[in-house]
Short mmCIF file of C-alpha atoms and ligand atoms in Angstrom, two decimals:
data_model
loop_
_atom_site.label_atom_id
_atom_site.label_comp_id
_atom_site.label_asym_id
_atom_site.label_seq_id
_atom_site.Cartn_x
_atom_site.Cartn_y
_atom_site.Cartn_z
CA MET B 1 21.26 -20.29 8.74
CA THR B 2 17.77 -19.29 7.60
CA ILE B 3 16.54 -17.69 4.38
CA TYR B 4 15.11 -14.19 4.79
CA SER B 5 13.59 -11.89 2.14
CA THR B 6 15.37 -8.56 2.23
CA ILE B 7 14.28 -5.36 0.53
CA LYS B 8 17.06 -4.85 -2.01
CA SER B 9 15.62 -1.63 -3.47
CA THR B 10 12.52 0.54 -3.87
CA GLY B 11 11.04 2.58 -6.73
CA SER B 12 7.85 4.48 -7.48
CA TYR B 13 5.87 6.49 -9.99
CA LEU B 14 3.27 9.23 -9.60
CA PRO B 15 1.26 10.66 -12.50
CA GLU B 16 2.08 14.24 -13.46
CA LYS B 17 -1.40 15.66 -12.92
CA ILE B 18 -2.07 16.99 -9.40
CA LEU B 19 -5.65 17.45 -8.21
CA THR B 20 -5.92 19.83 -5.24
CA ASN B 21 -8.76 20.20 -2.77
CA ALA B 22 -9.49 23.55 -4.42
CA ASP B 23 -9.94 21.70 -7.75
CA LEU B 24 -12.37 19.28 -6.04
CA GLU B 25 -14.41 22.20 -4.66
CA LYS B 26 -15.29 22.91 -8.31
CA ILE B 27 -16.40 19.30 -8.96
CA VAL B 28 -18.46 18.36 -5.85
CA ASP B 29 -20.02 20.11 -2.83
CA THR B 30 -16.95 20.00 -0.55
CA THR B 31 -14.37 22.25 1.05
CA ASP B 32 -10.63 22.12 1.53
CA GLU B 33 -11.27 22.51 5.27
CA TRP B 34 -13.55 19.41 5.42
CA ILE B 35 -11.15 17.21 3.43
CA VAL B 36 -8.08 18.24 5.47
CA GLN B 37 -9.84 17.95 8.83
CA ARG B 38 -11.48 14.57 8.14
CA SER B 39 -8.74 12.86 6.12
CA GLY B 40 -5.53 14.93 6.14
CA ILE B 41 -5.45 14.98 2.31
CA LYS B 42 -4.43 18.22 0.59
CA GLN B 43 -3.69 17.01 -2.92
CA ARG B 44 -3.38 13.80 -4.91
CA HIS B 45 -2.03 12.59 -8.29
CA ILE B 46 -4.47 11.49 -11.00
CA ALA B 47 -3.45 9.41 -14.04
CA ALA B 48 -4.01 10.71 -17.56
CA ASP B 49 -6.76 9.00 -19.59
CA THR B 50 -4.17 7.05 -21.57
CA GLU B 51 -2.11 6.11 -18.52
CA THR B 52 -2.90 2.64 -17.12
CA THR B 53 -2.10 0.77 -13.92
CA GLY B 54 0.26 -1.40 -16.01
CA ASN B 55 2.17 1.65 -17.32
CA MET B 56 2.58 3.05 -13.82
CA ALA B 57 3.58 -0.35 -12.40
CA THR B 58 6.18 -0.79 -15.15
CA ILE B 59 7.84 2.57 -14.43
CA ALA B 60 7.89 1.93 -10.67
CA GLY B 61 9.34 -1.54 -11.33
CA LEU B 62 11.98 -0.15 -13.69
CA ARG B 63 13.05 2.39 -11.06
CA ALA B 64 13.30 -0.31 -8.39
CA LEU B 65 15.37 -2.40 -10.82
CA LYS B 66 17.71 0.55 -11.52
CA ASN B 67 18.08 1.27 -7.81
CA SER B 68 18.99 -2.37 -7.16
CA GLY B 69 21.82 -2.52 -9.69
CA LEU B 70 20.35 -5.84 -10.86
CA LYS B 71 19.52 -6.84 -14.43
CA PRO B 72 16.07 -8.00 -15.60
CA GLU B 73 17.42 -11.56 -15.96
CA ASP B 74 18.23 -11.60 -12.23
CA ILE B 75 14.51 -11.40 -11.33
CA ASP B 76 12.62 -14.70 -10.88
CA GLY B 77 9.10 -13.38 -10.53
CA VAL B 78 6.67 -10.46 -10.49
CA ILE B 79 3.73 -10.01 -8.12
CA VAL B 80 1.49 -6.98 -8.55
CA ALA B 81 -1.10 -5.92 -5.98
CA THR B 82 -3.92 -4.09 -7.72
CA THR B 83 -7.68 -3.67 -7.75
CA THR B 84 -7.67 -1.68 -10.97
CA PRO B 85 -5.94 -3.87 -13.60
CA ASP B 86 -5.62 -2.77 -17.23
CA ARG B 87 -7.79 -5.69 -18.32
CA THR B 88 -9.85 -8.38 -16.60
CA PHE B 89 -7.09 -10.68 -17.80
CA PRO B 90 -4.17 -11.18 -18.34
CA SER B 91 -2.63 -9.81 -15.17
CA VAL B 92 -0.74 -6.54 -14.81
CA ALA B 93 2.21 -8.66 -13.61
CA VAL B 94 2.68 -10.35 -17.01
CA LYS B 95 2.69 -6.94 -18.70
CA VAL B 96 5.38 -5.68 -16.30
CA GLN B 97 7.38 -8.89 -16.81
CA ALA B 98 7.34 -8.44 -20.60
CA GLU B 99 7.93 -4.66 -20.62
CA LEU B 100 10.94 -4.95 -18.30
CA GLY B 101 12.39 -7.94 -20.17
CA ILE B 102 12.15 -10.22 -17.15
CA LYS B 103 12.61 -13.92 -18.03
CA PRO B 104 9.68 -16.35 -17.84
CA GLY B 105 8.93 -17.20 -14.23
CA LEU B 106 6.05 -16.68 -11.82
CA ALA B 107 3.95 -13.58 -12.53
CA PHE B 108 0.48 -12.85 -11.18
CA ASP B 109 -1.73 -10.21 -9.53
CA VAL B 110 -3.00 -10.18 -5.97
CA GLN B 111 -6.25 -8.44 -5.08
CA ALA B 112 -6.77 -7.43 -1.47
CA VAL B 113 -7.67 -3.78 -2.14
CA CYS B 114 -5.81 -1.40 0.21
CA THR B 115 -4.14 -4.34 2.02
CA GLY B 116 -2.94 -5.66 -1.35
CA PHE B 117 0.71 -4.72 -0.94
CA VAL B 118 0.97 -6.49 2.44
CA TYR B 119 -0.65 -9.58 0.87
CA ALA B 120 1.75 -9.42 -2.13
CA LEU B 121 4.79 -8.92 0.11
CA THR B 122 3.75 -11.89 2.24
CA THR B 123 3.21 -14.08 -0.83
CA ALA B 124 6.61 -13.15 -2.28
CA ASP B 125 8.28 -13.68 1.11
CA ASN B 126 6.86 -17.20 1.31
CA PHE B 127 8.05 -18.09 -2.22
CA ILE B 128 11.53 -16.88 -1.27
CA LYS B 129 11.60 -18.58 2.14
CA CYS B 130 10.64 -21.94 0.64
CA GLY B 131 13.36 -21.61 -2.00
CA GLN B 132 11.10 -21.31 -5.06
CA ALA B 133 12.49 -17.90 -6.05
CA LYS B 134 15.56 -15.81 -5.21
CA ARG B 135 14.38 -12.37 -6.27
CA ILE B 136 10.82 -11.13 -6.74
CA LEU B 137 9.66 -7.73 -7.93
CA VAL B 138 6.66 -6.78 -5.76
CA ILE B 139 4.53 -3.86 -6.92
CA GLY B 140 1.45 -2.04 -5.65
CA ALA B 141 -0.20 -0.08 -8.47
CA GLU B 142 -3.61 1.55 -8.81
CA LYS B 143 -5.68 3.79 -11.03
CA MET B 144 -8.37 4.36 -8.38
CA SER B 145 -9.60 7.42 -10.32
CA SER B 146 -11.06 4.97 -12.87
CA ILE B 147 -13.46 3.40 -10.33
CA VAL B 148 -14.34 6.54 -8.36
CA ASP B 149 -17.80 8.03 -8.79
CA TRP B 150 -16.84 11.64 -9.45
CA ASN B 151 -20.31 12.76 -8.28
CA ASP B 152 -19.89 11.11 -4.86
CA ARG B 153 -18.21 13.60 -2.52
CA THR B 154 -17.83 10.99 0.23
CA THR B 155 -15.29 8.98 -1.81
CA CYS B 156 -13.97 11.03 -4.75
CA VAL B 157 -12.01 13.35 -2.45
CA LEU B 158 -10.08 10.42 -0.95
CA PHE B 159 -8.75 8.10 -3.66
CA ALA B 160 -5.84 8.61 -6.07
CA ASP B 161 -3.38 6.98 -8.47
CA GLY B 162 0.25 5.82 -8.45
CA ALA B 163 2.59 2.85 -8.15
CA GLY B 164 5.36 1.70 -5.83
CA ALA B 165 7.74 -1.25 -6.04
CA VAL B 166 10.28 -3.21 -4.04
CA ILE B 167 12.68 -5.97 -5.03
CA LEU B 168 12.84 -8.75 -2.46
CA GLU B 169 16.00 -10.84 -2.42
CA ALA B 170 16.83 -14.08 -0.59
CA THR B 171 19.62 -13.68 1.97
CA GLU B 172 20.81 -16.23 4.50
CA HIS B 173 21.73 -15.40 8.06
CA ASN B 174 21.31 -16.58 11.61
CA ASP B 175 17.94 -16.11 13.27
CA GLY B 176 17.40 -13.01 15.35
CA LEU B 177 15.84 -9.62 14.89
CA ASP B 178 19.23 -8.00 14.19
CA GLY B 179 19.26 -9.60 10.74
CA GLN B 180 17.98 -7.79 7.65
CA GLY B 181 14.72 -8.87 6.02
CA ILE B 182 11.10 -9.72 6.69
CA HIS B 183 10.76 -11.14 10.21
CA SER B 184 7.02 -11.77 10.28
CA THR B 185 3.86 -11.18 8.28
CA HIS B 186 0.27 -11.23 9.53
CA LEU B 187 -2.74 -11.35 7.20
CA TYR B 188 -6.47 -11.17 7.95
CA ALA B 189 -9.84 -10.81 6.24
CA ASN B 190 -13.40 -10.83 7.50
CA GLY B 191 -15.68 -11.48 4.52
CA ASN B 192 -18.78 -10.74 6.57
CA GLN B 193 -17.77 -7.09 6.29
CA ARG B 194 -17.34 -7.13 2.51
CA ASP B 195 -20.24 -4.75 1.79
CA LEU B 196 -18.79 -1.93 3.92
CA LEU B 197 -16.35 -1.06 1.13
CA GLN B 198 -17.02 -2.43 -2.34
CA THR B 199 -17.65 -1.56 -5.97
CA SER B 200 -21.20 -1.26 -7.23
CA GLY B 201 -20.58 -3.98 -9.83
CA GLY B 202 -18.06 -6.15 -11.62
CA VAL B 203 -17.34 -8.54 -14.46
CA SER B 204 -19.77 -11.34 -13.49
CA THR B 205 -22.53 -9.14 -12.02
CA THR B 206 -23.19 -5.87 -13.82
CA GLY B 207 -20.66 -6.54 -16.57
CA ASP B 208 -18.87 -3.26 -15.91
CA ASN B 209 -16.25 -2.19 -13.35
CA GLY B 210 -18.67 -0.49 -10.99
CA HIS B 211 -17.63 2.41 -8.76
CA ILE B 212 -16.47 2.67 -5.15
CA GLU B 213 -19.13 2.59 -2.42
CA MET B 214 -17.96 3.03 1.17
CA GLN B 215 -19.64 3.23 4.55
CA GLY B 216 -16.86 5.54 5.71
CA ARG B 217 -17.71 5.85 9.38
CA GLU B 218 -18.00 2.06 9.86
CA VAL B 219 -14.78 1.38 7.92
CA PHE B 220 -13.02 4.04 10.00
CA LYS B 221 -14.11 2.37 13.24
CA TYR B 222 -12.85 -1.07 12.14
CA ALA B 223 -9.63 0.39 10.69
CA VAL B 224 -8.70 1.89 14.07
CA SER B 225 -9.41 -1.33 15.96
CA TYR B 226 -7.88 -3.78 13.44
CA MET B 227 -4.71 -1.70 13.13
CA ALA B 228 -4.35 -1.60 16.93
CA ASP B 229 -4.89 -5.39 17.09
CA VAL B 230 -2.47 -6.31 14.32
CA VAL B 231 0.38 -4.04 15.46
CA GLY B 232 -0.10 -5.51 18.95
CA GLU B 233 0.18 -8.99 17.42
CA VAL B 234 3.42 -8.04 15.61
CA LEU B 235 4.98 -6.85 18.88
CA GLU B 236 3.88 -9.94 20.79
CA HIS B 237 4.88 -12.41 18.06
CA ASN B 238 8.39 -10.95 17.75
CA LYS B 239 8.72 -10.24 21.49
CA ILE B 240 9.65 -6.61 20.91
CA THR B 241 8.61 -3.27 22.37
CA PRO B 242 7.47 -0.23 20.34
CA GLU B 243 10.82 1.45 21.16
CA GLN B 244 12.55 -1.16 18.95
CA ILE B 245 10.62 0.03 15.89
CA ASP B 246 12.32 2.83 13.97
CA TRP B 247 9.54 3.60 11.49
CA LEU B 248 5.84 2.92 11.18
CA VAL B 249 4.98 2.69 7.45
CA PRO B 250 1.17 2.62 7.37
CA HIS B 251 -1.37 2.48 4.57
CA GLN B 252 -2.21 6.10 3.77
CA ALA B 253 -6.02 6.31 4.00
CA ASN B 254 -6.62 8.87 6.70
CA ILE B 255 -4.23 10.80 8.97
CA ARG B 256 -6.58 10.22 11.92
CA ILE B 257 -6.32 6.42 11.54
CA ILE B 258 -2.52 6.70 11.26
CA GLU B 259 -2.30 8.92 14.36
CA SER B 260 -4.42 6.51 16.33
CA THR B 261 -2.10 3.56 15.47
CA ALA B 262 0.97 5.66 16.34
CA LYS B 263 -0.65 6.56 19.67
CA LYS B 264 -1.32 2.89 20.40
CA LEU B 265 2.40 2.25 19.80
CA ASN B 266 3.35 5.34 21.79
CA MET B 267 5.36 6.46 18.73
CA SER B 268 5.95 10.11 17.96
CA MET B 269 4.59 11.18 14.58
CA ASP B 270 8.10 11.99 13.36
CA LYS B 271 8.75 8.24 13.35
CA VAL B 272 5.71 7.66 11.14
CA VAL B 273 5.99 7.89 7.35
CA THR B 274 3.09 10.04 6.16
CA THR B 275 2.33 10.83 2.54
CA VAL B 276 -1.47 10.94 2.74
CA ASP B 277 -1.42 14.76 2.57
CA HIS B 278 0.14 14.78 -0.93
CA HIS B 279 -0.64 11.26 -2.26
CA GLY B 280 -4.21 10.70 -1.00
CA ASN B 281 -5.38 7.09 -0.72
CA THR B 282 -3.70 5.11 -3.53
CA SER B 283 -4.93 1.76 -2.16
CA ALA B 284 -2.34 -1.01 -2.76
CA ALA B 285 0.21 1.54 -4.00
CA SER B 286 0.24 3.64 -0.85
CA ILE B 287 2.77 1.68 1.25
CA PRO B 288 5.44 1.14 -1.44
CA LEU B 289 5.00 4.78 -2.52
CA ALA B 290 5.51 5.95 1.07
CA LEU B 291 8.44 3.58 1.53
CA ASP B 292 10.19 4.79 -1.62
CA GLU B 293 9.67 8.43 -0.68
CA ALA B 294 11.11 7.92 2.83
CA VAL B 295 14.07 5.89 1.48
CA SER B 296 14.80 8.42 -1.30
CA LYS B 297 14.71 11.33 1.18
CA GLY B 298 17.19 9.46 3.38
CA ASP B 299 14.72 9.22 6.28
CA ILE B 300 14.62 5.41 6.32
CA LYS B 301 18.15 4.04 6.53
CA ARG B 302 19.66 0.57 6.11
CA GLY B 303 19.35 -1.53 9.24
CA GLU B 304 16.30 0.27 10.60
CA MET B 305 13.25 -1.69 11.76
CA LEU B 306 9.98 -1.02 9.91
CA LEU B 307 6.45 -1.88 10.94
CA ILE B 308 4.24 -1.95 7.85
CA GLU B 309 0.46 -2.13 8.23
CA ALA B 310 -2.68 -1.74 6.11
CA MET B 311 -6.43 -2.17 6.08
CA GLY B 312 -8.96 -2.14 3.24
CA GLY B 313 -11.99 -3.58 1.49
CA GLY B 314 -12.95 -7.15 2.36
CA LEU B 315 -12.48 -6.10 5.05
CA THR B 316 -8.83 -7.11 4.88
CA TRP B 317 -5.93 -6.09 7.09
CA GLY B 318 -2.37 -7.08 7.77
CA ALA B 319 1.12 -6.12 8.88
CA ALA B 320 4.78 -6.99 8.44
CA LEU B 321 7.91 -6.47 10.52
CA VAL B 322 10.92 -5.78 8.31
CA ARG B 323 14.50 -4.81 9.04
CA PHE B 324 15.42 -2.64 6.04
O1 UT7 O 401 -8.28 2.63 2.39
C1 UT7 O 401 -9.24 1.67 2.71
C2 UT7 O 401 -9.84 1.92 4.01
N1 UT7 O 401 -10.59 3.16 3.99
C3 UT7 O 401 -10.57 3.92 5.05
O2 UT7 O 401 -9.85 3.63 5.98
C4 UT7 O 401 -11.50 5.12 5.13
C5 UT7 O 401 -12.18 5.14 6.49
N2 UT7 O 401 -13.09 6.24 6.66
C6 UT7 O 401 -12.67 7.53 6.74
O3 UT7 O 401 -11.52 7.83 6.55
C7 UT7 O 401 -13.68 8.57 7.15
O4 UT7 O 401 -14.85 7.94 7.59
C8 UT7 O 401 -14.04 9.57 6.00
C9 UT7 O 401 -12.86 10.50 5.72
C10 UT7 O 401 -14.43 8.80 4.78
C11 UT7 O 401 -15.22 10.44 6.42
O5 UT7 O 401 -14.95 11.11 7.63
P1 UT7 O 401 -16.02 11.06 8.83
O6 UT7 O 401 -15.51 11.94 9.90
O7 UT7 O 401 -16.26 9.62 9.17
O8 UT7 O 401 -17.28 11.74 8.17
P2 UT7 O 401 -18.76 11.15 7.96
O9 UT7 O 401 -18.74 10.10 6.91
O10 UT7 O 401 -19.30 10.77 9.31
O11 UT7 O 401 -19.51 12.41 7.42
C12 UT7 O 401 -19.70 13.59 8.24
C13 UT7 O 401 -20.49 14.60 7.44
C14 UT7 O 401 -21.76 14.03 6.79
O12 UT7 O 401 -22.76 15.01 6.90
P3 UT7 O 401 -23.89 14.87 8.04
O13 UT7 O 401 -24.57 13.55 7.78
O14 UT7 O 401 -23.14 14.90 9.34
O15 UT7 O 401 -24.74 16.09 7.81
C15 UT7 O 401 -21.37 13.86 5.35
O16 UT7 O 401 -22.46 13.96 4.48
O17 UT7 O 401 -19.69 15.11 6.35
C16 UT7 O 401 -20.42 15.03 5.12
N3 UT7 O 401 -19.50 14.81 4.06
C17 UT7 O 401 -18.82 15.80 3.42
N4 UT7 O 401 -18.86 17.14 3.58
C18 UT7 O 401 -18.05 17.86 2.79
C19 UT7 O 401 -19.09 13.62 3.52
N5 UT7 O 401 -18.18 13.84 2.56
C20 UT7 O 401 -18.00 15.17 2.49
C21 UT7 O 401 -17.17 15.99 1.70
N6 UT7 O 401 -17.24 17.32 1.89
N7 UT7 O 401 -16.33 15.51 0.76
#
């Protein structure tokens, strides 16, 4: 018997305010046609001034907790993936822990930008597999609107806010891909590419948060190739074929990147969870938001095999194979 981390439940939160492409046409020199053609985004949610990453993470976490039927005291730890924390310190995770009444245990943030959720999921999986925790609340939460330069049309039309959560639980079963849980995780970063997608400043440089700067075309090129590489690695590592994957759950940055990964896997787009059109790019929140939407709609069902993948600033990228 081996310990696996299974996804016990999901939950999410999106701010009430919706910003459409038509709204953006009034802010910067852009068009709905350009945004849809180049990225696939039609609208996105933007947090209110008073709404923080921690608030959104807490609501998503609470919903995941409710959907699990567990009590706060059943949770051993909280890991939050975010690039836009409420404060430089303490972490968003300790806020979520306190607000949800979770007992003292491990709680910390992970920062790997848009790959953050895959990094957090991997970290939690390893704590569970080595027996250091039984149940971990894993959240991806972002207020990207707070680090967007609203005068920069090349980035402000892409990024958005929200939070998604999963509860991972230790379960024991025999080895084999038929069993529920995380079967493999694959993480990468290439720090030589860190200036392709970055903020203009930070705590120990400019003393402020800075705003997003992206060499879009370059990032796009690497995203397509890294995603193809890492999904190929997942298949090879687990000795499976694309036909054995029920759902691709990708980071939602650009529909063209998602389509290219689906094509590589020879998967039809109706087996790909896509929320980029109505969520935009919510960085670390995008995968758990997409997952919760697909689970809530009844698209993703228990026992189905999911291939999760993401790519972001760093550059970072990664993937996970999970039987839901
Ligand atoms: O989530 C983390 C990872 N991030 C990503 O994966 C994002 C990767 N990059 C992308 O998704 C795409 O590169 C973008 C959506 C950002 C841009 O699409 P693109 O097809 O690569 O466009 P481009 O950057 O090559 O720009 C094409 C043209 C330029 O004009 P010129 O130089 O051809 O005259 C831009 O100035 O489009 C112009 N442009 C815009 N026009 C209208 C750039 N932004 C806009 C805009 N509205 N918002």
